[in-house]
Short mmCIF file of C-alpha atoms in Angstrom, two decimals:
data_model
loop_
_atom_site.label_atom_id
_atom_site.label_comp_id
_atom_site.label_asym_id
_atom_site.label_seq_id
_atom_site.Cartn_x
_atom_site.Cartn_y
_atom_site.Cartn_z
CA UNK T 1 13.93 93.52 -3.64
CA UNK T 2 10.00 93.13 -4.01
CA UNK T 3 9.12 91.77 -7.48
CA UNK T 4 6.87 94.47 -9.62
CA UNK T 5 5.51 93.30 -13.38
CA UNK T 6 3.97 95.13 -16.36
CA UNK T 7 2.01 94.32 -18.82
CA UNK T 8 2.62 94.94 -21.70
CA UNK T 9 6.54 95.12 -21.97
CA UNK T 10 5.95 97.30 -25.51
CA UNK T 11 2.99 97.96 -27.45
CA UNK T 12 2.45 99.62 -30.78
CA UNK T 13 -1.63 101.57 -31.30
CA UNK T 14 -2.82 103.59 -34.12
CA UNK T 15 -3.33 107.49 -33.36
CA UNK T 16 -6.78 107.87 -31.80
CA UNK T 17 -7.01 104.70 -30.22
CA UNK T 18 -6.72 103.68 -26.24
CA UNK T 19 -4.06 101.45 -24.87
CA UNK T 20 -3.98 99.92 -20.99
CA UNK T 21 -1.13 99.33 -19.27
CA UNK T 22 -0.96 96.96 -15.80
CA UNK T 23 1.16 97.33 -13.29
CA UNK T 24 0.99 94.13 -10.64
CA UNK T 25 2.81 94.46 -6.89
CA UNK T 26 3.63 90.93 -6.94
CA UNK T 27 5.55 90.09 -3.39
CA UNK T 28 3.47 92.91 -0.88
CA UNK T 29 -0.07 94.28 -1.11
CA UNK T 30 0.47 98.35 -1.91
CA UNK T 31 -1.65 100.64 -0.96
CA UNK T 32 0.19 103.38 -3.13
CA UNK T 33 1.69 103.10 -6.47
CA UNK T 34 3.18 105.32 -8.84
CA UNK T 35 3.05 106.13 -12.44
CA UNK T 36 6.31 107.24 -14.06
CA UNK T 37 7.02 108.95 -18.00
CA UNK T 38 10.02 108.84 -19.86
CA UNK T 39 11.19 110.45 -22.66
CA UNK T 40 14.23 108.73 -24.41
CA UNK T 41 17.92 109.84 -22.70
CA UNK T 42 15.57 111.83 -19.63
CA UNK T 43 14.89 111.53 -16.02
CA UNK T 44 11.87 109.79 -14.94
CA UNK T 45 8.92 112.50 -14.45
CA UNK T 46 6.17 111.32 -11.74
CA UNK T 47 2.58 111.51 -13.70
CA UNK T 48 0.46 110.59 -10.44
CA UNK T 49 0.09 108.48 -7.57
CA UNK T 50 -2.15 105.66 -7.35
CA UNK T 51 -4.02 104.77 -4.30
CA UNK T 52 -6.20 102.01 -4.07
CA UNK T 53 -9.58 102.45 -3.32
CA UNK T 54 -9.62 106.23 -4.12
CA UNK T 55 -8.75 108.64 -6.99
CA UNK T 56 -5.36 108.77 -8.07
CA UNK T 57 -3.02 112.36 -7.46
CA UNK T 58 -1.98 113.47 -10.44
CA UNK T 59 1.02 115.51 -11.09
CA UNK T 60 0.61 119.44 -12.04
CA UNK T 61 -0.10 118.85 -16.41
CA UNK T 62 -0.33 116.09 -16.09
CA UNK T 63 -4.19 115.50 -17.88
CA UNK T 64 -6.12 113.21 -16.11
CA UNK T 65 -8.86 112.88 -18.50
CA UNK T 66 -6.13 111.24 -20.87
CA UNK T 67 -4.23 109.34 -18.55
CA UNK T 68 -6.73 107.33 -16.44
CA UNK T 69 -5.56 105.47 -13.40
CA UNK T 70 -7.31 102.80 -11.85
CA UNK T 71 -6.15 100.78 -8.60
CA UNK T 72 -9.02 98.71 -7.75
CA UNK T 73 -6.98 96.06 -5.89
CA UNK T 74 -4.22 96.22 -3.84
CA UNK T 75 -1.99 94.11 -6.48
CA UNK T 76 -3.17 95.75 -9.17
CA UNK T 77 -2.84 99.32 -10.75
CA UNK T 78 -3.77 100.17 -14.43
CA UNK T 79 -3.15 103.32 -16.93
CA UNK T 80 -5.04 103.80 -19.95
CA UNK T 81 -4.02 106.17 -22.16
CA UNK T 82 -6.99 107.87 -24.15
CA UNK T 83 -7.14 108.63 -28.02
CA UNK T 84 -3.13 108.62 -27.83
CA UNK T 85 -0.94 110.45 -29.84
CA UNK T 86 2.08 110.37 -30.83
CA UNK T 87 3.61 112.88 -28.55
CA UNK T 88 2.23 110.05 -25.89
CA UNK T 89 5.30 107.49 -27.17
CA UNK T 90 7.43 107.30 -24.55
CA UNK T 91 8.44 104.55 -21.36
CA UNK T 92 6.03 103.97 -18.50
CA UNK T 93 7.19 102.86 -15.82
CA UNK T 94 5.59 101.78 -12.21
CA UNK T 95 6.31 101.51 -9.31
CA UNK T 96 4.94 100.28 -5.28
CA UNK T 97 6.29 101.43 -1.83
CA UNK T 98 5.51 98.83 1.26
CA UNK T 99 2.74 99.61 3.32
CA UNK T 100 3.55 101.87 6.17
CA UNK T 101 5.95 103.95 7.19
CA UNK T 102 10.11 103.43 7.28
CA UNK T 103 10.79 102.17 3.82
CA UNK T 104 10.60 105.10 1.81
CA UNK T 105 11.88 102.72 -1.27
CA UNK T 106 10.11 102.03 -4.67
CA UNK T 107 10.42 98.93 -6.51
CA UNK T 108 9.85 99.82 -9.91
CA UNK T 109 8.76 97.38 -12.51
CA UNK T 110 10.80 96.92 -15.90
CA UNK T 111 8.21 99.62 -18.00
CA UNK T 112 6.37 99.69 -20.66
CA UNK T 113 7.23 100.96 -24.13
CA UNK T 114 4.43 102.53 -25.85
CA UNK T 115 4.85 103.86 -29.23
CA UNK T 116 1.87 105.80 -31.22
CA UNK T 117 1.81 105.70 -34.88
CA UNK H 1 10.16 122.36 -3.52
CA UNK H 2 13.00 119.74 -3.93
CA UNK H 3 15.22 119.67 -6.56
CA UNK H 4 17.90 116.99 -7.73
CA UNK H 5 21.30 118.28 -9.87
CA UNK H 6 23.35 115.55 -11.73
CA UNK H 7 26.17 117.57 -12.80
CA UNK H 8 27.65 115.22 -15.33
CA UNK H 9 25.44 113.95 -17.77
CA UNK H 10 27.88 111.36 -18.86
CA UNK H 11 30.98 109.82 -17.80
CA UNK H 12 33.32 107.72 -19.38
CA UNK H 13 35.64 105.50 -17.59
CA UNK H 14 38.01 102.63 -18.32
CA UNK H 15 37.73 99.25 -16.75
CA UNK H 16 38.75 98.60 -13.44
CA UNK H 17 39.30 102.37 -12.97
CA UNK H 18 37.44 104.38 -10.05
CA UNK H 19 33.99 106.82 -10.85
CA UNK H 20 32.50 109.46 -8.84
CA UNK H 21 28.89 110.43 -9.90
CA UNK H 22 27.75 113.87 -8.82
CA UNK H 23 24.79 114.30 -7.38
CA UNK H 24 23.34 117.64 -5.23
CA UNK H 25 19.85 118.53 -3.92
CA UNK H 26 17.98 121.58 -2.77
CA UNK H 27 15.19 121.07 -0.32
CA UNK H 28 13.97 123.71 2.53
CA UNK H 29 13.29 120.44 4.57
CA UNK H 30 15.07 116.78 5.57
CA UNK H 31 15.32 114.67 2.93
CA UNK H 32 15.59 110.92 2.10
CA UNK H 33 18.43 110.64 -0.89
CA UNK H 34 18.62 107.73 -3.00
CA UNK H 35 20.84 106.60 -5.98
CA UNK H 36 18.87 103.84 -8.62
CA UNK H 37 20.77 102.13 -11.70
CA UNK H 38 18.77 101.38 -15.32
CA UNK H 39 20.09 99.11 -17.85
CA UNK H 40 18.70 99.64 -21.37
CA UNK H 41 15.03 99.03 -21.27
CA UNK H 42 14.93 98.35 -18.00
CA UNK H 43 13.54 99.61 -14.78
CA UNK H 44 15.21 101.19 -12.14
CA UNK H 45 17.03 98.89 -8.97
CA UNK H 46 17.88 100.73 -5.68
CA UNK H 47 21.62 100.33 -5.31
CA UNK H 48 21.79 102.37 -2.04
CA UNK H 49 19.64 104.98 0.19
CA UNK H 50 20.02 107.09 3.16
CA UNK H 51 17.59 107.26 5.16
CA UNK H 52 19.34 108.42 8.60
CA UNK H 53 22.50 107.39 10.86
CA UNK H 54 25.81 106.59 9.13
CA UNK H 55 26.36 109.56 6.50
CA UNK H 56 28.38 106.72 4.68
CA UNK H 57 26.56 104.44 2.76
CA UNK H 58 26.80 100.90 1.19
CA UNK H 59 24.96 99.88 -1.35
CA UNK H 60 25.18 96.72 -3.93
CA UNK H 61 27.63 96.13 -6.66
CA UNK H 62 30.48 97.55 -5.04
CA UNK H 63 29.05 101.17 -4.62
CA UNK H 64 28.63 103.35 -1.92
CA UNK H 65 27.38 106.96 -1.39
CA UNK H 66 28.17 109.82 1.28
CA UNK H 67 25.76 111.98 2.33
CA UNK H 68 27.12 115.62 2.85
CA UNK H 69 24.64 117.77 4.18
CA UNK H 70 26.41 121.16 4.53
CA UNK H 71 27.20 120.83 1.00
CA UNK H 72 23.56 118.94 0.17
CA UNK H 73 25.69 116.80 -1.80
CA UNK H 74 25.06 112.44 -2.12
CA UNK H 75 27.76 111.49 -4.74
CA UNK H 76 28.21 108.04 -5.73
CA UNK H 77 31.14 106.04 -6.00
CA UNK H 78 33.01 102.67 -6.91
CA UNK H 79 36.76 102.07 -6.31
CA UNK H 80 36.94 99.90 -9.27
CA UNK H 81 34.01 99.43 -12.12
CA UNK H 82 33.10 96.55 -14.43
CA UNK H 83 32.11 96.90 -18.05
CA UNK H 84 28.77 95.44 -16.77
CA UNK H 85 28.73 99.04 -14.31
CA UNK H 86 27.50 100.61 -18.20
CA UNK H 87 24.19 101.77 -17.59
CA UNK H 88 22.05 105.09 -16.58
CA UNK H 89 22.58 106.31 -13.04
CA UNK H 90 19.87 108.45 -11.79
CA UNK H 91 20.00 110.00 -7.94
CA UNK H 92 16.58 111.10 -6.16
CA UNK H 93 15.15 112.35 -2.92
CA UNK H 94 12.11 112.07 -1.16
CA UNK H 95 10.60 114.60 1.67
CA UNK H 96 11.45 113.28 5.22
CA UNK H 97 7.26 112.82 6.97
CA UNK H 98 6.27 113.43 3.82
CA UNK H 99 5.10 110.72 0.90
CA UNK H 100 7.17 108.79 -0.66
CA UNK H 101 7.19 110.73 -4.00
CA UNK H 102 10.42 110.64 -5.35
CA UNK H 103 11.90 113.49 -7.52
CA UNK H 104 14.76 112.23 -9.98
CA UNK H 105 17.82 113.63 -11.28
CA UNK H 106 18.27 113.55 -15.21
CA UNK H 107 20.45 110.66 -14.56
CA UNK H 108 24.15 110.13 -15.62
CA UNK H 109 25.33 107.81 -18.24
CA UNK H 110 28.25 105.75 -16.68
CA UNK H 111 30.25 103.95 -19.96
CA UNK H 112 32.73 101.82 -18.88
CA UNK H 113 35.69 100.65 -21.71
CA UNK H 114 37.93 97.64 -22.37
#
């Protein structure tokens, strides 16, 4: 399957402090990426959907004053997370879909762990 | 709105043994149905979808999925599983014309023992 790669694979940030992750669509050039949260032994819960060129669609509670997603290429999709917390500790993981229509699949890179202190 | 059902949050198996992971959906539309594996700090790999045709499907590592829809049910199974076959198993679906969003089950934690 098509390669996807974050950066970073973990990080560690004080309370109160911002922390970007990247998300890179390494083998196709996506249009549409996702953003994906997970809490330790838990499903994956879709945050938003990344488009490039355009706002991202975020997912109902999802804050998007907090979690701010930028696709400004069509490699490349980044979230910050804003004065984090540590409720925000948790696995981010994202993902790209081929351009047009038929695939319906997600290659999902290998996440992010973030942890707040 | 869709909705994904993993009835067995985990399920413990022997070696070489066969599994059966649950899955069922609810969806007032078509649906695309998918089953994705997760190793420990890992992202998720596509081991099988159905998209249409063949209500039997193949996937990698041995597994394959049947899609029932009178019973909206997509379980997963393997005839015979490997220690290496330890890991989270989640099923999701997608909206058929719609995006590709993908709504996840809250997975099932396949451990297979010596």
């Amino acid at each position: 399957g098509a390669v996807v790669s974050q950066h970073p694979s973990w990080v560690i940030c004080k309370s109160g402090t911002s922390v970007k992750i990247e998300c890179r669509s390494l083998d196709f050039q996506a249009t549409t990426m996702f953003w994906y949260r997970q809490f330790p032994k838990q499903s994956l819960m879709l945050m938003a959907t990344s488009n490039e060129g355009s706002k991202a669609t975020y997912e109902q509670g999802v804050e998007k004053d907090k979690f701010l997603i930028n696709h400004a290429s069509l490699t490349l999709s980044t979230l910050t997370v804003t004065s984090a917390h540590p409720e925000d500790s948790s696995f981010y993981i994202c993902s790209d879909t081929p351009p047009g229509q038929g695939s319906y699949e997600q290659y999902f890179g290998p996440g992010t762990r973030l942890t707040v202190t | 709105a869709q909705s994904v059902t993993q009835l067995d949050s985990q399920v413990p198996v022997f070696e070489e043994a066969p599994v059966e992971l649950r899955c069922n959906y609810s969806s007032s539309v078509s649906v695309y149905l998918f089953w994705y594996v997760q190793y420990p700090n890992q992202g998720l790999q596509l081991l099988l979808k159905y998209l249409s045709g063949s209500t039997l499907v193949k996937g990698i590592n041995g597994f394959e999925a049947e899609f029932n829809k009178s019973q909206t049910s997509f379980h997963l199974r393997k005839p015979s599983v490997h220690i290496s076959d330890t890991a989270e198993y989640f099923c999701a679906v997608s909206l058929q014309g719609g995006s590709e969003k993908l709504v996840f089950g809250k997975g099932t934690k396949l451990t297979v023992n010596p």
